[in-house]
XYZ file of C-alpha atoms in Angstrom:
214
model
C -26.567 -42.919 -38.614
C -25.063 -43.598 -42.054
C -21.439 -44.700 -41.847
C -18.593 -45.343 -44.266
C -16.055 -47.756 -42.778
C -12.437 -48.064 -43.965
C -10.172 -50.815 -42.569
C -7.755 -53.042 -44.468
C -8.070 -55.958 -42.056
C -10.965 -58.039 -43.369
C -11.677 -59.542 -39.957
C -11.829 -56.199 -38.156
C -13.734 -54.526 -40.978
C -16.421 -57.190 -40.992
C -16.577 -57.231 -37.196
C -17.015 -53.457 -37.010
C -19.649 -53.525 -39.728
C -21.637 -56.153 -37.834
C -21.278 -54.275 -34.523
C -22.488 -51.023 -36.061
C -25.390 -52.754 -37.821
C -26.412 -54.456 -34.572
C -26.533 -51.005 -32.939
C -28.977 -49.807 -35.602
C -26.530 -47.896 -37.785
C -26.373 -48.222 -41.570
C -22.939 -49.082 -42.945
C -23.373 -47.735 -46.467
C -19.861 -48.814 -47.542
C -17.021 -50.871 -46.052
C -13.749 -50.482 -47.952
C -10.158 -51.680 -47.658
C -8.000 -48.811 -48.893
C -7.724 -45.040 -48.967
C -8.670 -44.603 -52.628
C -11.875 -46.582 -52.142
C -12.635 -44.463 -49.075
C -12.614 -41.216 -51.052
C -14.861 -42.779 -53.719
C -17.292 -44.108 -51.105
C -17.568 -40.731 -49.364
C -18.156 -38.955 -52.672
C -20.883 -41.432 -53.529
C -22.699 -41.818 -50.209
C -22.016 -38.576 -48.261
C -22.328 -40.374 -44.898
C -22.897 -38.878 -41.465
C -19.673 -40.376 -40.123
C -16.492 -41.907 -41.519
C -14.655 -44.477 -39.402
C -11.179 -45.093 -40.780
C -7.894 -46.737 -39.882
C -4.735 -44.595 -40.001
C -2.526 -47.079 -41.829
C -3.904 -48.768 -44.930
C -3.117 -49.351 -48.613
C -1.867 -48.240 -51.000
C 1.289 -47.270 -49.020
C 0.360 -48.709 -45.602
C 1.672 -45.589 -43.874
C -0.705 -42.724 -43.062
C -3.051 -43.047 -46.048
C -6.165 -43.215 -43.877
C -5.174 -40.108 -41.947
C -4.484 -38.123 -45.112
C -7.901 -39.046 -46.494
C -9.512 -38.147 -43.147
C -7.960 -34.677 -43.395
C -9.144 -34.397 -47.003
C -12.677 -35.367 -45.982
C -12.718 -32.748 -43.224
C -11.574 -30.144 -45.735
C -13.918 -31.086 -48.605
C -16.972 -32.119 -46.587
C -16.834 -30.317 -43.215
C -20.260 -31.613 -42.208
C -19.056 -35.232 -42.216
C -17.742 -36.388 -38.847
C -14.550 -38.462 -38.788
C -13.468 -41.077 -36.244
C -9.894 -42.303 -36.774
C -8.676 -45.641 -35.434
C -5.005 -46.222 -34.649
C -3.011 -49.192 -33.426
C -0.698 -46.982 -31.356
C -0.709 -43.527 -29.775
C 0.871 -41.127 -32.281
C 0.613 -37.532 -31.094
C 1.344 -36.015 -34.477
C -1.731 -37.683 -35.965
C -4.008 -36.363 -33.232
C -2.457 -32.910 -33.642
C -3.107 -32.904 -37.384
C -6.747 -33.867 -36.893
C -7.344 -31.061 -34.410
C -5.176 -28.429 -36.085
C -7.982 -26.637 -37.953
C -11.010 -27.392 -35.777
C -12.024 -29.905 -33.145
C -15.702 -30.305 -34.025
C -16.854 -33.707 -35.226
C -13.540 -35.531 -34.964
C -12.158 -38.376 -32.892
C -8.937 -40.353 -32.455
C -9.198 -43.663 -30.619
C -7.049 -46.748 -30.282
C -8.184 -49.962 -31.928
C -8.164 -51.657 -28.541
C -11.081 -49.388 -27.659
C -13.249 -51.230 -30.182
C -13.233 -54.248 -27.862
C -14.707 -51.989 -25.157
C -17.926 -51.619 -27.067
C -19.627 -49.010 -24.894
C -16.570 -46.717 -24.985
C -16.243 -47.074 -28.754
C -19.929 -46.361 -29.347
C -19.791 -43.395 -26.969
C -16.888 -41.938 -28.961
C -18.804 -42.510 -32.195
C -21.894 -40.764 -30.820
C -19.896 -37.773 -29.568
C -18.144 -37.327 -32.895
C -21.421 -37.616 -34.793
C -22.915 -34.954 -32.507
C -20.129 -32.534 -33.427
C -17.911 -32.994 -30.370
C -14.352 -34.247 -29.961
C -13.444 -37.751 -28.796
C -9.850 -38.536 -27.816
C -8.943 -41.957 -26.474
C -8.195 -41.820 -22.726
C -4.818 -43.475 -23.354
C -3.948 -40.744 -25.866
C -4.806 -38.116 -23.288
C -2.868 -39.957 -20.554
C 0.283 -40.109 -22.651
C -0.053 -36.489 -23.672
C -0.378 -35.416 -20.056
C 2.565 -37.618 -19.021
C 4.746 -36.279 -21.815
C 4.062 -32.655 -20.963
C 3.754 -32.688 -17.171
C 7.320 -31.435 -16.764
C 6.963 -28.401 -19.024
C 5.566 -24.920 -18.503
C 2.861 -23.794 -18.397
C 1.108 -27.127 -17.862
C 2.898 -27.793 -14.576
C 1.076 -24.788 -13.099
C -2.144 -26.796 -13.015
C -3.422 -28.370 -9.807
C -4.309 -32.090 -9.778
C -8.016 -31.249 -10.021
C -7.406 -28.880 -12.924
C -5.479 -31.669 -14.642
C -8.461 -33.963 -14.110
C -10.729 -31.386 -15.723
C -8.355 -30.846 -18.641
C -8.065 -34.613 -19.055
C -11.825 -34.817 -19.628
C -11.861 -31.677 -21.777
C -9.309 -33.318 -24.058
C -11.637 -36.289 -24.481
C -14.326 -33.915 -25.738
C -16.613 -33.865 -22.719
C -18.757 -30.812 -21.942
C -18.619 -29.042 -18.573
C -21.832 -30.781 -17.542
C -20.436 -34.202 -18.436
C -17.186 -33.450 -16.595
C -19.126 -32.426 -13.497
C -21.002 -35.725 -13.569
C -17.815 -37.767 -13.957
C -15.947 -35.917 -11.202
C -18.985 -35.738 -8.896
C -18.802 -31.968 -8.514
C -21.091 -29.100 -9.482
C -21.040 -27.621 -12.954
C -20.122 -24.233 -11.493
C -17.062 -25.822 -9.862
C -16.013 -27.229 -13.230
C -16.481 -23.807 -14.836
C -14.189 -22.272 -12.210
C -11.548 -24.925 -12.895
C -11.856 -24.349 -16.659
C -11.379 -20.616 -16.217
C -8.354 -21.276 -13.998
C -6.903 -23.545 -16.696
C -7.334 -20.846 -19.327
C -5.661 -18.338 -17.034
C -2.686 -20.578 -16.199
C -2.207 -21.513 -19.862
C -2.289 -17.823 -20.808
C -5.466 -18.230 -22.847
C -7.666 -15.743 -21.013
C -7.514 -13.199 -23.816
C -7.167 -15.624 -26.736
C -9.205 -14.688 -29.795
C -9.986 -16.344 -33.089
C -10.073 -19.933 -31.762
C -11.960 -21.750 -29.037
C -9.897 -21.606 -25.856
C -10.798 -25.246 -25.223
C -9.176 -26.190 -28.527
C -6.072 -24.157 -27.745
C -5.753 -25.794 -24.322
C -5.915 -29.257 -25.894
C -3.435 -28.294 -28.591
C -0.914 -27.341 -25.921
C -0.819 -31.067 -25.116
C -0.585 -32.147 -28.708
C 2.053 -29.651 -29.708
C 4.446 -30.410 -26.859
């Protein structure tokens, strides 16, 4: 796939570019700040953008703001955001409009090459990829609140994998159960989170957002 990479750390940027090239991907641009990222996307129209959250010019959330702009201006371009720390508000902003073709992973995940590449592939395919640590902290932070505490341990397991962007079939494989069992758990989750009759948005998205908005 064709990728635009944005990371202000020269060492990490060059390392990511080499990793992606070794995996057969084409890094059409590797830039160091948010302004250059917008220019590169306008010029190359890549399949995927991989960007850090914090980068120049302000070294705050410039990368995130450009990621949101890219999703608004070019909805067909997938976006994978890298972050040094778990920041729920950033994940919530990325998923607020739609969850297709977007991911939020910790930079530590890059060292776990297979996990990073799996997240990249899922985002490029139009799915969602949330770092397992992000999901763990979201679950921990909300386990004491209604209606999430209505869920059984198995339903929490299923929702944990849903939040990472896995399909029912993939969840079934990971939990070593049948796909029909996963579907029953998913329906139970929707019921307990009062999403049975939700309209206008994917119920999966709404279930995930209950984590992010808590």
